[in-house]
Amino acid sequence: MSIPKELHYSKEHEWVKVEGETFRIGITAHAQDELGDIVFVELPEAGDTIQENEPFGSVESVKTVSELYAPLSGEVIEVNEELDDSPEFVNESPYEKAWMIVVKPNDASDIEKLMTADQYQAMIEEDE
């Protein structure tokens, strides 16, 4: 399973990619693997605000519905509309095509609260 080194990770299995002053967010390969085939993705709209550790959307698989938790607080400035028609991107390409939202963070230093790839790997191994 891939865990890209350049990303940051939350305990709820979201990844965050720093892109200048914005953060791109999605769910990890581990999360999509645990959920199974994704059939629907519900996301906020551009202009919405998200709060750290609060739900900002959900993913529905053939097995279950799982909430998505915000790894940090901020304003949603872009949403991946392609997931409306192609939720399977979450399974096929969780780090590239299946990014979910782009956020302008309230406090960019919040990124320091998240895990590195090595810390995330260790958490997954502990849980198994």
PDB file of C-alpha atoms in Angstrom:
ATOM      1  CA  MET A   1       0.000   0.000   0.000  1.00  0.00           C
ATOM      2  CA  SER A   2       1.375   3.390  -0.909  1.00  0.00           C
ATOM      3  CA  ILE A   3       1.804   6.140   1.673  1.00  0.00           C
ATOM      4  CA  PRO A   4       3.317   9.121  -0.164  1.00  0.00           C
ATOM      5  CA  LYS A   5       6.080  10.710   1.911  1.00  0.00           C
ATOM      6  CA  GLU A   6       5.288  14.301   0.878  1.00  0.00           C
ATOM      7  CA  LEU A   7       1.771  14.220   2.373  1.00  0.00           C
ATOM      8  CA  HIS A   8       0.521  14.734   5.924  1.00  0.00           C
ATOM      9  CA  TYR A   9      -2.015  12.375   7.538  1.00  0.00           C
ATOM     10  CA  SER A  10      -4.828  12.471  10.093  1.00  0.00           C
ATOM     11  CA  LYS A  11      -5.868   9.762  12.551  1.00  0.00           C
ATOM     12  CA  GLU A  12      -9.127   9.515  10.572  1.00  0.00           C
ATOM     13  CA  HIS A  13      -7.199   8.509   7.410  1.00  0.00           C
ATOM     14  CA  GLU A  14      -7.347  11.760   5.479  1.00  0.00           C
ATOM     15  CA  TRP A  15      -4.273  13.020   3.641  1.00  0.00           C
ATOM     16  CA  VAL A  16      -3.270  16.652   3.190  1.00  0.00           C
ATOM     17  CA  LYS A  17      -1.006  18.056   0.480  1.00  0.00           C
ATOM     18  CA  VAL A  18       0.422  21.539   0.997  1.00  0.00           C
ATOM     19  CA  GLU A  19       0.119  23.625  -2.189  1.00  0.00           C
ATOM     20  CA  GLY A  20       1.400  27.085  -1.373  1.00  0.00           C
ATOM     21  CA  GLU A  21      -1.230  28.750   0.806  1.00  0.00           C
ATOM     22  CA  THR A  22      -3.857  26.050   0.261  1.00  0.00           C
ATOM     23  CA  PHE A  23      -4.215  22.427   1.310  1.00  0.00           C
ATOM     24  CA  ARG A  24      -5.582  19.643  -0.926  1.00  0.00           C
ATOM     25  CA  ILE A  25      -7.398  16.887   1.033  1.00  0.00           C
ATOM     26  CA  GLY A  26      -8.494  13.325   0.265  1.00  0.00           C
ATOM     27  CA  ILE A  27      -8.671   9.897   1.893  1.00  0.00           C
ATOM     28  CA  THR A  28      -5.792   7.454   2.053  1.00  0.00           C
ATOM     29  CA  ALA A  29      -5.301   4.231   0.138  1.00  0.00           C
ATOM     30  CA  HIS A  30      -5.692   2.402   3.454  1.00  0.00           C
ATOM     31  CA  ALA A  31      -9.089   4.048   4.076  1.00  0.00           C
ATOM     32  CA  GLN A  32     -10.476   3.260   0.619  1.00  0.00           C
ATOM     33  CA  ASP A  33      -9.159  -0.304   0.914  1.00  0.00           C
ATOM     34  CA  GLU A  34     -10.986  -0.778   4.227  1.00  0.00           C
ATOM     35  CA  LEU A  35     -14.217   0.704   2.816  1.00  0.00           C
ATOM     36  CA  GLY A  36     -14.322  -1.347  -0.376  1.00  0.00           C
ATOM     37  CA  ASP A  37     -15.877  -0.170  -3.647  1.00  0.00           C
ATOM     38  CA  ILE A  38     -16.886   3.496  -3.336  1.00  0.00           C
ATOM     39  CA  VAL A  39     -20.262   4.213  -4.979  1.00  0.00           C
ATOM     40  CA  PHE A  40     -21.012   7.780  -3.817  1.00  0.00           C
ATOM     41  CA  VAL A  41     -19.094  10.767  -2.437  1.00  0.00           C
ATOM     42  CA  GLU A  42     -20.794  13.693  -0.660  1.00  0.00           C
ATOM     43  CA  LEU A  43     -18.679  16.831  -0.319  1.00  0.00           C
ATOM     44  CA  PRO A  44     -19.223  20.426   0.841  1.00  0.00           C
ATOM     45  CA  GLU A  45     -19.518  23.298  -1.614  1.00  0.00           C
ATOM     46  CA  ALA A  46     -16.905  25.917  -2.412  1.00  0.00           C
ATOM     47  CA  GLY A  47     -17.311  28.745   0.086  1.00  0.00           C
ATOM     48  CA  ASP A  48     -18.289  26.414   2.950  1.00  0.00           C
ATOM     49  CA  THR A  49     -16.134  26.360   6.062  1.00  0.00           C
ATOM     50  CA  ILE A  50     -14.888  23.183   7.688  1.00  0.00           C
ATOM     51  CA  GLN A  51     -13.876  22.716  11.314  1.00  0.00           C
ATOM     52  CA  GLU A  52     -10.982  20.553  12.494  1.00  0.00           C
ATOM     53  CA  ASN A  53     -12.132  17.067  13.603  1.00  0.00           C
ATOM     54  CA  GLU A  54     -15.721  17.733  12.428  1.00  0.00           C
ATOM     55  CA  PRO A  55     -17.389  15.887   9.519  1.00  0.00           C
ATOM     56  CA  PHE A  56     -17.192  17.678   6.158  1.00  0.00           C
ATOM     57  CA  GLY A  57     -18.732  14.995   3.941  1.00  0.00           C
ATOM     58  CA  SER A  58     -19.073  11.261   3.511  1.00  0.00           C
ATOM     59  CA  VAL A  59     -18.177   8.361   1.274  1.00  0.00           C
ATOM     60  CA  GLU A  60     -20.564   5.506   0.626  1.00  0.00           C
ATOM     61  CA  SER A  61     -19.272   2.082  -0.300  1.00  0.00           C
ATOM     62  CA  VAL A  62     -21.083  -1.150  -1.021  1.00  0.00           C
ATOM     63  CA  LYS A  63     -20.388  -2.027   2.645  1.00  0.00           C
ATOM     64  CA  THR A  64     -21.026   1.154   4.616  1.00  0.00           C
ATOM     65  CA  VAL A  65     -21.247   4.942   4.789  1.00  0.00           C
ATOM     66  CA  SER A  66     -18.270   6.636   6.417  1.00  0.00           C
ATOM     67  CA  GLU A  67     -17.965  10.275   7.421  1.00  0.00           C
ATOM     68  CA  LEU A  68     -14.996  12.351   6.307  1.00  0.00           C
ATOM     69  CA  TYR A  69     -13.370  14.343   9.115  1.00  0.00           C
ATOM     70  CA  ALA A  70     -11.645  17.669   8.541  1.00  0.00           C
ATOM     71  CA  PRO A  71      -7.941  17.418   9.387  1.00  0.00           C
ATOM     72  CA  LEU A  72      -7.889  21.212   9.897  1.00  0.00           C
ATOM     73  CA  SER A  73     -10.171  24.256   9.837  1.00  0.00           C
ATOM     74  CA  GLY A  74     -10.629  26.590   6.890  1.00  0.00           C
ATOM     75  CA  GLU A  75     -12.637  27.643   3.864  1.00  0.00           C
ATOM     76  CA  VAL A  76     -13.345  25.229   1.029  1.00  0.00           C
ATOM     77  CA  ILE A  77     -12.179  26.962  -2.156  1.00  0.00           C
ATOM     78  CA  GLU A  78     -12.437  24.051  -4.588  1.00  0.00           C
ATOM     79  CA  VAL A  79     -14.325  20.743  -4.742  1.00  0.00           C
ATOM     80  CA  ASN A  80     -13.509  17.767  -6.972  1.00  0.00           C
ATOM     81  CA  GLU A  81     -16.708  17.680  -9.052  1.00  0.00           C
ATOM     82  CA  GLU A  82     -15.436  14.645 -11.006  1.00  0.00           C
ATOM     83  CA  LEU A  83     -16.234  12.458  -7.994  1.00  0.00           C
ATOM     84  CA  ASP A  84     -19.964  13.103  -8.559  1.00  0.00           C
ATOM     85  CA  ASP A  85     -19.864  11.041 -11.753  1.00  0.00           C
ATOM     86  CA  SER A  86     -16.814   8.887 -10.986  1.00  0.00           C
ATOM     87  CA  PRO A  87     -16.723   7.924  -7.283  1.00  0.00           C
ATOM     88  CA  GLU A  88     -14.626   4.893  -8.281  1.00  0.00           C
ATOM     89  CA  PHE A  89     -11.662   7.300  -8.607  1.00  0.00           C
ATOM     90  CA  VAL A  90     -11.380   7.012  -4.799  1.00  0.00           C
ATOM     91  CA  ASN A  91     -10.517   3.328  -5.196  1.00  0.00           C
ATOM     92  CA  GLU A  92      -8.457   3.709  -8.374  1.00  0.00           C
ATOM     93  CA  SER A  93      -6.403   6.799  -7.551  1.00  0.00           C
ATOM     94  CA  PRO A  94      -6.838   8.030  -3.950  1.00  0.00           C
ATOM     95  CA  TYR A  95      -3.849  10.408  -4.083  1.00  0.00           C
ATOM     96  CA  GLU A  96      -4.187  11.817  -7.596  1.00  0.00           C
ATOM     97  CA  LYS A  97      -7.603  11.816  -9.294  1.00  0.00           C
ATOM     98  CA  ALA A  98      -9.638  11.404  -6.085  1.00  0.00           C
ATOM     99  CA  TRP A  99      -8.592  14.484  -4.132  1.00  0.00           C
ATOM    100  CA  MET A 100     -11.770  15.782  -2.518  1.00  0.00           C
ATOM    101  CA  ILE A 101     -11.428  19.425  -1.514  1.00  0.00           C
ATOM    102  CA  VAL A 102      -8.947  22.295  -1.526  1.00  0.00           C
ATOM    103  CA  VAL A 103      -8.991  24.416   1.631  1.00  0.00           C
ATOM    104  CA  LYS A 104      -7.587  27.825   2.540  1.00  0.00           C
ATOM    105  CA  PRO A 105      -6.657  27.082   6.169  1.00  0.00           C
ATOM    106  CA  ASN A 106      -7.514  29.393   9.051  1.00  0.00           C
ATOM    107  CA  ASP A 107      -4.050  28.664  10.460  1.00  0.00           C
ATOM    108  CA  ALA A 108      -1.435  27.105   8.171  1.00  0.00           C
ATOM    109  CA  SER A 109       0.564  25.910  11.202  1.00  0.00           C
ATOM    110  CA  ASP A 110      -2.235  23.368  11.873  1.00  0.00           C
ATOM    111  CA  ILE A 111      -0.381  21.152   9.398  1.00  0.00           C
ATOM    112  CA  GLU A 112       2.141  20.497  12.192  1.00  0.00           C
ATOM    113  CA  LYS A 113      -0.563  18.622  14.168  1.00  0.00           C
ATOM    114  CA  LEU A 114      -0.799  15.966  11.458  1.00  0.00           C
ATOM    115  CA  MET A 115       1.296  12.822  11.072  1.00  0.00           C
ATOM    116  CA  THR A 116       4.173  12.192   8.721  1.00  0.00           C
ATOM    117  CA  ALA A 117       3.997   9.199   6.378  1.00  0.00           C
ATOM    118  CA  ASP A 118       6.150   7.159   8.791  1.00  0.00           C
ATOM    119  CA  GLN A 119       3.932   8.034  11.762  1.00  0.00           C
ATOM    120  CA  TYR A 120       0.814   7.151   9.756  1.00  0.00           C
ATOM    121  CA  GLN A 121       2.367   3.812   8.704  1.00  0.00           C
ATOM    122  CA  ALA A 122       3.132   3.025  12.359  1.00  0.00           C
ATOM    123  CA  MET A 123      -0.468   3.859  13.378  1.00  0.00           C
ATOM    124  CA  ILE A 124      -1.889   1.499  10.735  1.00  0.00           C
ATOM    125  CA  GLU A 125       0.451  -1.291  11.829  1.00  0.00           C
ATOM    126  CA  GLU A 126      -0.592  -0.802  15.477  1.00  0.00           C
ATOM    127  CA  ASP A 127      -4.271  -1.036  14.524  1.00  0.00           C
ATOM    128  CA  GLU A 128      -3.862  -4.300  12.616  1.00  0.00           C
TER     129      GLU A 128
END
